PDB file of C-alpha atoms in Angstrom:
ATOM      1  CA  MET I   1     -74.301 -26.034  70.778  1.00  0.00           C
ATOM      2  CA  LYS I   2     -77.661 -25.423  72.407  1.00  0.00           C
ATOM      3  CA  SER I   3     -79.033 -27.334  75.366  1.00  0.00           C
ATOM      4  CA  GLU I   4     -81.488 -30.065  74.353  1.00  0.00           C
ATOM      5  CA  GLU I   5     -83.309 -30.015  77.692  1.00  0.00           C
ATOM      6  CA  VAL I   6     -86.656 -28.221  77.668  1.00  0.00           C
ATOM      7  CA  TYR I   7     -87.836 -26.484  80.825  1.00  0.00           C
ATOM      8  CA  PRO I   8     -91.457 -25.875  81.810  1.00  0.00           C
ATOM      9  CA  ILE I   9     -92.613 -22.569  83.276  1.00  0.00           C
ATOM     10  CA  THR I  10     -93.025 -23.233  86.980  1.00  0.00           C
ATOM     11  CA  THR I  11     -93.008 -19.694  88.365  1.00  0.00           C
ATOM     12  CA  ASN I  12     -94.088 -16.320  87.031  1.00  0.00           C
ATOM     13  CA  ALA I  13     -91.444 -14.904  84.731  1.00  0.00           C
ATOM     14  CA  CYS I  14     -90.872 -11.156  84.388  1.00  0.00           C
ATOM     15  CA  LEU I  15     -89.075  -8.561  82.304  1.00  0.00           C
ATOM     16  CA  GLU I  16     -86.480  -5.952  83.230  1.00  0.00           C
ATOM     17  CA  VAL I  17     -85.939  -3.158  80.696  1.00  0.00           C
ATOM     18  CA  CYS I  18     -82.634  -1.405  80.150  1.00  0.00           C
ATOM     19  CA  ALA I  19     -83.976   2.158  80.128  1.00  0.00           C
ATOM     20  CA  ASN I  20     -81.651   4.901  78.879  1.00  0.00           C
ATOM     21  CA  SER I  21     -83.796   7.827  80.084  1.00  0.00           C
ATOM     22  CA  TYR I  22     -86.861   8.844  82.049  1.00  0.00           C
ATOM     23  CA  ALA I  23     -88.891   8.551  78.836  1.00  0.00           C
ATOM     24  CA  SER I  24     -87.637   4.995  78.338  1.00  0.00           C
ATOM     25  CA  ALA I  25     -88.445   4.044  81.930  1.00  0.00           C
ATOM     26  CA  LEU I  26     -91.952   5.432  81.435  1.00  0.00           C
ATOM     27  CA  ALA I  27     -92.328   3.338  78.263  1.00  0.00           C
ATOM     28  CA  ALA I  28     -91.121   0.286  80.193  1.00  0.00           C
ATOM     29  CA  GLN I  29     -93.731   0.898  82.863  1.00  0.00           C
ATOM     30  CA  LYS I  30     -96.528   1.394  80.341  1.00  0.00           C
ATOM     31  CA  GLY I  31     -95.484  -1.773  78.522  1.00  0.00           C
ATOM     32  CA  GLY I  32     -95.745  -3.864  81.678  1.00  0.00           C
ATOM     33  CA  ALA I  33     -92.102  -4.393  82.673  1.00  0.00           C
ATOM     34  CA  LYS I  34     -91.380  -5.092  86.329  1.00  0.00           C
ATOM     35  CA  ARG I  35     -88.167  -3.128  86.621  1.00  0.00           C
ATOM     36  CA  ALA I  36     -85.939  -0.611  84.860  1.00  0.00           C
ATOM     37  CA  GLU I  37     -82.182  -0.936  84.863  1.00  0.00           C
ATOM     38  CA  PHE I  38     -81.678   2.806  84.545  1.00  0.00           C
ATOM     39  CA  CYS I  39     -78.660   3.959  82.563  1.00  0.00           C
ATOM     40  CA  ASP I  40     -77.213   6.381  80.053  1.00  0.00           C
ATOM     41  CA  ASN I  41     -75.003   5.753  76.989  1.00  0.00           C
ATOM     42  CA  LEU I  42     -76.342   2.426  75.739  1.00  0.00           C
ATOM     43  CA  ALA I  43     -73.726   2.436  72.974  1.00  0.00           C
ATOM     44  CA  GLU I  44     -71.050   2.013  75.655  1.00  0.00           C
ATOM     45  CA  GLY I  45     -72.962  -0.682  77.506  1.00  0.00           C
ATOM     46  CA  GLY I  46     -74.562   1.745  79.950  1.00  0.00           C
ATOM     47  CA  THR I  47     -73.204   4.346  82.369  1.00  0.00           C
ATOM     48  CA  THR I  48     -74.648   6.069  85.423  1.00  0.00           C
ATOM     49  CA  PRO I  49     -77.670   8.247  84.607  1.00  0.00           C
ATOM     50  CA  SER I  50     -77.972  11.816  85.874  1.00  0.00           C
ATOM     51  CA  TYR I  51     -79.410  12.796  89.236  1.00  0.00           C
ATOM     52  CA  ALA I  52     -82.327  14.507  87.496  1.00  0.00           C
ATOM     53  CA  GLN I  53     -83.256  11.396  85.505  1.00  0.00           C
ATOM     54  CA  ILE I  54     -83.257   9.212  88.618  1.00  0.00           C
ATOM     55  CA  ALA I  55     -85.079  11.793  90.754  1.00  0.00           C
ATOM     56  CA  LEU I  56     -87.836  12.325  88.193  1.00  0.00           C
ATOM     57  CA  ALA I  57     -88.300   8.580  87.715  1.00  0.00           C
ATOM     58  CA  LYS I  58     -88.591   7.969  91.452  1.00  0.00           C
ATOM     59  CA  LYS I  59     -90.994  10.901  91.819  1.00  0.00           C
ATOM     60  CA  ASN I  60     -93.398   9.969  89.026  1.00  0.00           C
ATOM     61  CA  LEU I  61     -93.081   6.248  88.251  1.00  0.00           C
ATOM     62  CA  SER I  62     -94.167   3.119  90.097  1.00  0.00           C
ATOM     63  CA  ILE I  63     -91.818   0.728  88.277  1.00  0.00           C
ATOM     64  CA  GLU I  64     -88.731  -0.407  90.206  1.00  0.00           C
ATOM     65  CA  ILE I  65     -85.723   1.815  89.441  1.00  0.00           C
ATOM     66  CA  TRP I  66     -82.270   0.213  89.573  1.00  0.00           C
ATOM     67  CA  PRO I  67     -79.596   2.648  88.306  1.00  0.00           C
ATOM     68  CA  ILE I  68     -76.410   1.222  86.888  1.00  0.00           C
ATOM     69  CA  ILE I  69     -73.403   2.585  88.776  1.00  0.00           C
ATOM     70  CA  ARG I  70     -70.675   2.804  86.166  1.00  0.00           C
ATOM     71  CA  PRO I  71     -68.616   6.004  85.838  1.00  0.00           C
ATOM     72  CA  ARG I  72     -67.459   5.362  82.255  1.00  0.00           C
ATOM     73  CA  GLY I  73     -67.522   2.965  79.332  1.00  0.00           C
ATOM     74  CA  GLY I  74     -64.709   0.536  78.634  1.00  0.00           C
ATOM     75  CA  ASP I  75     -63.430  -2.094  81.045  1.00  0.00           C
ATOM     76  CA  PHE I  76     -64.449  -2.711  84.656  1.00  0.00           C
ATOM     77  CA  LEU I  77     -61.118  -2.027  86.342  1.00  0.00           C
ATOM     78  CA  TYR I  78     -61.525   1.305  88.100  1.00  0.00           C
ATOM     79  CA  SER I  79     -59.043   3.808  89.484  1.00  0.00           C
ATOM     80  CA  ASP I  80     -59.299   5.096  93.040  1.00  0.00           C
ATOM     81  CA  ILE I  81     -60.927   8.295  91.772  1.00  0.00           C
ATOM     82  CA  GLU I  82     -63.483   6.327  89.755  1.00  0.00           C
ATOM     83  CA  TYR I  83     -64.205   4.159  92.778  1.00  0.00           C
ATOM     84  CA  GLU I  84     -64.924   7.282  94.836  1.00  0.00           C
ATOM     85  CA  LEU I  85     -67.338   8.446  92.125  1.00  0.00           C
ATOM     86  CA  ILE I  86     -69.093   5.079  92.305  1.00  0.00           C
ATOM     87  CA  LYS I  87     -69.555   5.444  96.051  1.00  0.00           C
ATOM     88  CA  GLU I  88     -70.946   8.959  95.723  1.00  0.00           C
ATOM     89  CA  ASP I  89     -73.444   7.812  93.080  1.00  0.00           C
ATOM     90  CA  ILE I  90     -74.585   5.008  95.376  1.00  0.00           C
ATOM     91  CA  LYS I  91     -75.230   7.546  98.125  1.00  0.00           C
ATOM     92  CA  ILE I  92     -77.342   9.576  95.694  1.00  0.00           C
ATOM     93  CA  CYS I  93     -79.407   6.531  94.724  1.00  0.00           C
ATOM     94  CA  LYS I  94     -79.953   5.698  98.379  1.00  0.00           C
ATOM     95  CA  SER I  95     -81.070   9.261  99.115  1.00  0.00           C
ATOM     96  CA  LEU I  96     -83.619   8.983  96.286  1.00  0.00           C
ATOM     97  CA  ASN I  97     -84.973   5.668  97.653  1.00  0.00           C
ATOM     98  CA  CYS I  98     -84.116   3.551  94.641  1.00  0.00           C
ATOM     99  CA  GLU I  99     -85.085  -0.082  94.991  1.00  0.00           C
ATOM    100  CA  GLY I 100     -81.579  -1.205  94.115  1.00  0.00           C
ATOM    101  CA  ILE I 101     -78.407  -0.526  92.179  1.00  0.00           C
ATOM    102  CA  VAL I 102     -76.414  -2.437  89.565  1.00  0.00           C
ATOM    103  CA  ILE I 103     -72.639  -2.686  89.874  1.00  0.00           C
ATOM    104  CA  GLY I 104     -69.749  -4.596  88.301  1.00  0.00           C
ATOM    105  CA  ILE I 105     -66.092  -4.399  89.299  1.00  0.00           C
ATOM    106  CA  LEU I 106     -63.268  -6.704  88.221  1.00  0.00           C
ATOM    107  CA  LYS I 107     -59.633  -7.016  89.231  1.00  0.00           C
ATOM    108  CA  GLU I 108     -56.921  -6.780  86.602  1.00  0.00           C
ATOM    109  CA  ASP I 109     -56.737 -10.582  86.346  1.00  0.00           C
ATOM    110  CA  GLY I 110     -60.432 -10.750  85.385  1.00  0.00           C
ATOM    111  CA  SER I 111     -61.709 -12.022  88.729  1.00  0.00           C
ATOM    112  CA  ILE I 112     -64.478 -10.371  90.750  1.00  0.00           C
ATOM    113  CA  ASP I 113     -63.146  -7.577  92.972  1.00  0.00           C
ATOM    114  CA  LYS I 114     -64.746  -9.016  96.097  1.00  0.00           C
ATOM    115  CA  GLN I 115     -63.309  -6.421  98.490  1.00  0.00           C
ATOM    116  CA  ARG I 116     -64.656  -3.414  96.615  1.00  0.00           C
ATOM    117  CA  CYS I 117     -67.969  -5.116  95.859  1.00  0.00           C
ATOM    118  CA  ALA I 118     -68.429  -5.973  99.542  1.00  0.00           C
ATOM    119  CA  GLU I 119     -67.780  -2.344 100.490  1.00  0.00           C
ATOM    120  CA  LEU I 120     -70.336  -1.119  97.949  1.00  0.00           C
ATOM    121  CA  ILE I 121     -72.957  -3.645  99.070  1.00  0.00           C
ATOM    122  CA  GLU I 122     -72.562  -2.440 102.644  1.00  0.00           C
ATOM    123  CA  LEU I 123     -72.729   1.211 101.563  1.00  0.00           C
ATOM    124  CA  ALA I 124     -75.873   0.571  99.527  1.00  0.00           C
ATOM    125  CA  LYS I 125     -77.928  -0.923 102.365  1.00  0.00           C
ATOM    126  CA  PRO I 126     -80.919  -1.122 102.599  1.00  0.00           C
ATOM    127  CA  MET I 127     -80.938  -1.152  98.777  1.00  0.00           C
ATOM    128  CA  ASP I 128     -80.427  -4.482  97.046  1.00  0.00           C
ATOM    129  CA  VAL I 129     -77.482  -4.909  94.671  1.00  0.00           C
ATOM    130  CA  ALA I 130     -77.332  -6.650  91.286  1.00  0.00           C
ATOM    131  CA  PHE I 131     -74.282  -7.355  89.099  1.00  0.00           C
ATOM    132  CA  HIS I 132     -74.217  -6.447  85.406  1.00  0.00           C
ATOM    133  CA  ARG I 133     -72.498  -8.014  82.402  1.00  0.00           C
ATOM    134  CA  ALA I 134     -69.039  -7.366  83.796  1.00  0.00           C
ATOM    135  CA  PHE I 135     -69.749 -10.964  84.835  1.00  0.00           C
ATOM    136  CA  ASP I 136     -69.428 -12.011  81.170  1.00  0.00           C
ATOM    137  CA  MET I 137     -65.984 -10.396  81.036  1.00  0.00           C
ATOM    138  CA  SER I 138     -64.673 -12.320  84.049  1.00  0.00           C
ATOM    139  CA  ASN I 139     -61.941 -14.940  83.647  1.00  0.00           C
ATOM    140  CA  ASP I 140     -64.066 -17.793  85.066  1.00  0.00           C
ATOM    141  CA  MET I 141     -67.847 -17.468  85.139  1.00  0.00           C
ATOM    142  CA  ASP I 142     -68.333 -20.463  87.445  1.00  0.00           C
ATOM    143  CA  GLN I 143     -65.962 -19.039  90.046  1.00  0.00           C
ATOM    144  CA  ALA I 144     -67.411 -15.549  89.537  1.00  0.00           C
ATOM    145  CA  LEU I 145     -70.879 -16.939  90.268  1.00  0.00           C
ATOM    146  CA  GLU I 146     -69.673 -18.483  93.521  1.00  0.00           C
ATOM    147  CA  ASP I 147     -68.083 -15.151  94.465  1.00  0.00           C
ATOM    148  CA  LEU I 148     -71.304 -13.217  93.777  1.00  0.00           C
ATOM    149  CA  ILE I 149     -73.364 -15.693  95.794  1.00  0.00           C
ATOM    150  CA  GLY I 150     -70.921 -15.335  98.679  1.00  0.00           C
ATOM    151  CA  LEU I 151     -71.198 -11.554  98.494  1.00  0.00           C
ATOM    152  CA  GLY I 152     -74.995 -11.663  98.683  1.00  0.00           C
ATOM    153  CA  ILE I 153     -75.640 -10.237  95.210  1.00  0.00           C
ATOM    154  CA  LYS I 154     -79.342 -10.535  94.407  1.00  0.00           C
ATOM    155  CA  ARG I 155     -79.188 -10.978  90.643  1.00  0.00           C
ATOM    156  CA  VAL I 156     -76.638 -11.212  87.817  1.00  0.00           C
ATOM    157  CA  LEU I 157     -77.215 -10.106  84.224  1.00  0.00           C
ATOM    158  CA  THR I 158     -75.460 -12.349  81.734  1.00  0.00           C
ATOM    159  CA  SER I 159     -75.488 -13.581  78.155  1.00  0.00           C
ATOM    160  CA  GLY I 160     -73.657 -16.723  79.211  1.00  0.00           C
ATOM    161  CA  GLY I 161     -70.446 -15.139  77.968  1.00  0.00           C
ATOM    162  CA  ALA I 162     -71.668 -15.129  74.360  1.00  0.00           C
ATOM    163  CA  SER I 163     -72.552 -12.255  72.034  1.00  0.00           C
ATOM    164  CA  SER I 164     -76.255 -12.914  72.670  1.00  0.00           C
ATOM    165  CA  ALA I 165     -78.332 -14.778  75.223  1.00  0.00           C
ATOM    166  CA  ILE I 166     -79.582 -17.219  72.582  1.00  0.00           C
ATOM    167  CA  LEU I 167     -76.022 -18.151  71.626  1.00  0.00           C
ATOM    168  CA  GLY I 168     -75.161 -18.482  75.325  1.00  0.00           C
ATOM    169  CA  ALA I 169     -78.285 -20.488  76.205  1.00  0.00           C
ATOM    170  CA  GLU I 170     -76.442 -23.686  77.107  1.00  0.00           C
ATOM    171  CA  LYS I 171     -74.111 -21.864  79.504  1.00  0.00           C
ATOM    172  CA  LEU I 172     -77.053 -19.913  80.940  1.00  0.00           C
ATOM    173  CA  SER I 173     -78.811 -23.191  81.686  1.00  0.00           C
ATOM    174  CA  GLN I 174     -75.689 -24.483  83.426  1.00  0.00           C
ATOM    175  CA  LEU I 175     -75.351 -21.297  85.485  1.00  0.00           C
ATOM    176  CA  ILE I 176     -78.992 -21.454  86.580  1.00  0.00           C
ATOM    177  CA  LYS I 177     -78.522 -25.041  87.755  1.00  0.00           C
ATOM    178  CA  LYS I 178     -75.315 -24.098  89.555  1.00  0.00           C
ATOM    179  CA  ALA I 179     -76.975 -21.104  91.239  1.00  0.00           C
ATOM    180  CA  ASN I 180     -79.693 -23.418  92.608  1.00  0.00           C
ATOM    181  CA  GLY I 181     -81.869 -20.489  93.653  1.00  0.00           C
ATOM    182  CA  CYS I 182     -79.123 -18.758  95.659  1.00  0.00           C
ATOM    183  CA  ILE I 183     -78.951 -15.924  93.101  1.00  0.00           C
ATOM    184  CA  THR I 184     -81.107 -15.019  90.105  1.00  0.00           C
ATOM    185  CA  ILE I 185     -79.486 -15.591  86.718  1.00  0.00           C
ATOM    186  CA  MET I 186     -81.073 -13.067  84.347  1.00  0.00           C
ATOM    187  CA  PRO I 187     -80.376 -13.588  80.631  1.00  0.00           C
ATOM    188  CA  GLY I 188     -79.811 -10.475  78.550  1.00  0.00           C
ATOM    189  CA  ALA I 189     -78.394  -9.407  75.143  1.00  0.00           C
ATOM    190  CA  GLY I 190     -80.410  -9.630  71.945  1.00  0.00           C
ATOM    191  CA  ILE I 191     -83.662 -10.728  73.592  1.00  0.00           C
ATOM    192  CA  ASN I 192     -86.872  -9.900  71.723  1.00  0.00           C
ATOM    193  CA  GLU I 193     -90.410 -11.176  71.253  1.00  0.00           C
ATOM    194  CA  ASN I 194     -89.231 -13.615  68.577  1.00  0.00           C
ATOM    195  CA  ASN I 195     -86.780 -15.531  70.749  1.00  0.00           C
ATOM    196  CA  ILE I 196     -87.777 -15.121  74.397  1.00  0.00           C
ATOM    197  CA  GLN I 197     -90.003 -18.199  74.532  1.00  0.00           C
ATOM    198  CA  GLN I 198     -87.205 -20.283  73.026  1.00  0.00           C
ATOM    199  CA  LEU I 199     -84.820 -18.879  75.634  1.00  0.00           C
ATOM    200  CA  ILE I 200     -87.235 -19.719  78.460  1.00  0.00           C
ATOM    201  CA  ALA I 201     -87.551 -23.293  77.191  1.00  0.00           C
ATOM    202  CA  GLN I 202     -83.786 -23.733  76.795  1.00  0.00           C
ATOM    203  CA  THR I 203     -82.627 -22.179  80.069  1.00  0.00           C
ATOM    204  CA  GLY I 204     -85.397 -22.329  82.660  1.00  0.00           C
ATOM    205  CA  ALA I 205     -84.767 -18.659  83.492  1.00  0.00           C
ATOM    206  CA  THR I 206     -87.590 -16.622  85.037  1.00  0.00           C
ATOM    207  CA  GLU I 207     -86.235 -13.060  84.737  1.00  0.00           C
ATOM    208  CA  PHE I 208     -85.163 -11.474  81.466  1.00  0.00           C
ATOM    209  CA  HIS I 209     -83.450  -8.245  80.408  1.00  0.00           C
ATOM    210  CA  ALA I 210     -84.024  -6.329  77.168  1.00  0.00           C
ATOM    211  CA  SER I 211     -83.619  -2.778  75.914  1.00  0.00           C
ATOM    212  CA  ALA I 212     -86.692  -3.068  73.635  1.00  0.00           C
ATOM    213  CA  LYS I 213     -85.394   0.050  71.921  1.00  0.00           C
ATOM    214  CA  GLU I 214     -86.139   1.752  68.654  1.00  0.00           C
ATOM    215  CA  PHE I 215     -84.771   4.774  66.820  1.00  0.00           C
ATOM    216  CA  VAL I 216     -86.593   8.086  67.109  1.00  0.00           C
ATOM    217  CA  GLU I 217     -86.056  10.372  64.146  1.00  0.00           C
ATOM    218  CA  SER I 218     -85.195  14.032  64.747  1.00  0.00           C
ATOM    219  CA  LYS I 219     -87.853  16.657  64.026  1.00  0.00           C
ATOM    220  CA  MET I 220     -85.201  19.158  62.962  1.00  0.00           C
ATOM    221  CA  LYS I 221     -85.963  20.743  59.595  1.00  0.00           C
ATOM    222  CA  PHE I 222     -82.504  22.268  59.225  1.00  0.00           C
ATOM    223  CA  ARG I 223     -79.679  19.727  59.280  1.00  0.00           C
ATOM    224  CA  ASN I 224     -75.979  20.541  59.065  1.00  0.00           C
ATOM    225  CA  THR I 225     -74.510  17.715  56.998  1.00  0.00           C
ATOM    226  CA  GLU I 226     -70.926  19.011  57.191  1.00  0.00           C
ATOM    227  CA  SER I 227     -70.312  19.004  60.952  1.00  0.00           C
ATOM    228  CA  LYS I 228     -70.666  16.357  63.675  1.00  0.00           C
ATOM    229  CA  MET I 229     -70.757  16.595  67.469  1.00  0.00           C
ATOM    230  CA  GLY I 230     -69.409  13.073  68.110  1.00  0.00           C
ATOM    231  CA  SER I 231     -68.686   9.693  66.519  1.00  0.00           C
ATOM    232  CA  ILE I 232     -72.272   8.457  66.064  1.00  0.00           C
ATOM    233  CA  GLU I 233     -72.997   7.956  62.369  1.00  0.00           C
ATOM    234  CA  ASP I 234     -76.441   9.595  62.346  1.00  0.00           C
ATOM    235  CA  GLU I 235     -76.814  12.358  64.920  1.00  0.00           C
ATOM    236  CA  TYR I 236     -80.323  13.193  63.785  1.00  0.00           C
ATOM    237  CA  ARG I 237     -81.882  10.224  65.530  1.00  0.00           C
ATOM    238  CA  TYR I 238     -81.640   8.689  68.978  1.00  0.00           C
ATOM    239  CA  GLU I 239     -82.710   5.533  70.813  1.00  0.00           C
ATOM    240  CA  LEU I 240     -85.603   5.125  73.248  1.00  0.00           C
ATOM    241  CA  THR I 241     -87.376   2.143  74.720  1.00  0.00           C
ATOM    242  CA  SER I 242     -90.505   1.235  72.754  1.00  0.00           C
ATOM    243  CA  GLU I 243     -93.658   0.679  74.787  1.00  0.00           C
ATOM    244  CA  THR I 244     -94.946  -1.551  71.974  1.00  0.00           C
ATOM    245  CA  LYS I 245     -91.832  -3.747  72.048  1.00  0.00           C
ATOM    246  CA  VAL I 246     -91.960  -4.008  75.837  1.00  0.00           C
ATOM    247  CA  LYS I 247     -95.609  -5.033  75.709  1.00  0.00           C
ATOM    248  CA  ALA I 248     -94.851  -7.661  73.042  1.00  0.00           C
ATOM    249  CA  LEU I 249     -92.173  -9.175  75.263  1.00  0.00           C
ATOM    250  CA  VAL I 250     -94.385  -9.103  78.341  1.00  0.00           C
ATOM    251  CA  ASP I 251     -97.240 -10.703  76.384  1.00  0.00           C
ATOM    252  CA  CYS I 252     -94.915 -13.521  75.288  1.00  0.00           C
ATOM    253  CA  ILE I 253     -93.892 -14.130  78.896  1.00  0.00           C
ATOM    254  CA  ASN I 254     -97.454 -13.960  80.197  1.00  0.00           C
ATOM    255  CA  SER I 255     -98.719 -16.373  77.563  1.00  0.00           C
ATOM    256  CA  LEU I 256     -96.443 -19.003  79.115  1.00  0.00           C
ATOM    257  CA  ASN I 257     -97.132 -17.953  82.708  1.00  0.00           C
ATOM    258  CA  ASN I 258    -100.875 -18.408  82.125  1.00  0.00           C
ATOM    259  CA  ARG I 259    -100.646 -21.936  80.711  1.00  0.00           C
TER     260      ARG I 259
END
């Protein structure tokens, strides 16, 4: 059931783009996004991008770069070795002067791993720290929100625990009220130019997250149809952020901001 309350735009809203490469971050910048959540492997929900991708983005782009720090796909319960990898990646991001990082660590019972998160927040300083959709996989989103506020997390990406932000709009509205400005609740999952204004009206959110991606077809003339390198169905195309889709989203947001 969707919330019946309708929220006015009272502050300038903005868009964060989930950028899976330097090229995608560049498209996000050209399209008018404020920030890039920089990642690799979108099909797995995003993993840590390479040093080269982050370094090139910080060297050439003006958009905010927030790499996701996630050593693998799957769940958010990490071994000691994986935790050490996370810490090393944070050090790299700090050395490259990233504006912030995005983390997400849970305990085996589905609660926020406050001890590890606190250690990573301290290690990341002076960078800010956001929390990704591991939040949606927690055992109690209301308690998880209180934990993230207590930790000093700047922003949390969430679909309201649903398969899309639109389906989770009622919960998103509740979370935003509960946060009361102590942390930014940023809706994400399935957001596009056709539903973002509805989502703004239903939730009162002011920051939004979208991949704004499209498929890019391979320019290969020879194609081996007998062999495959992995499990992706069509290996002769790949995904990149679309500047046009980013601009369409930003235009939708700005049309409300300018009222």
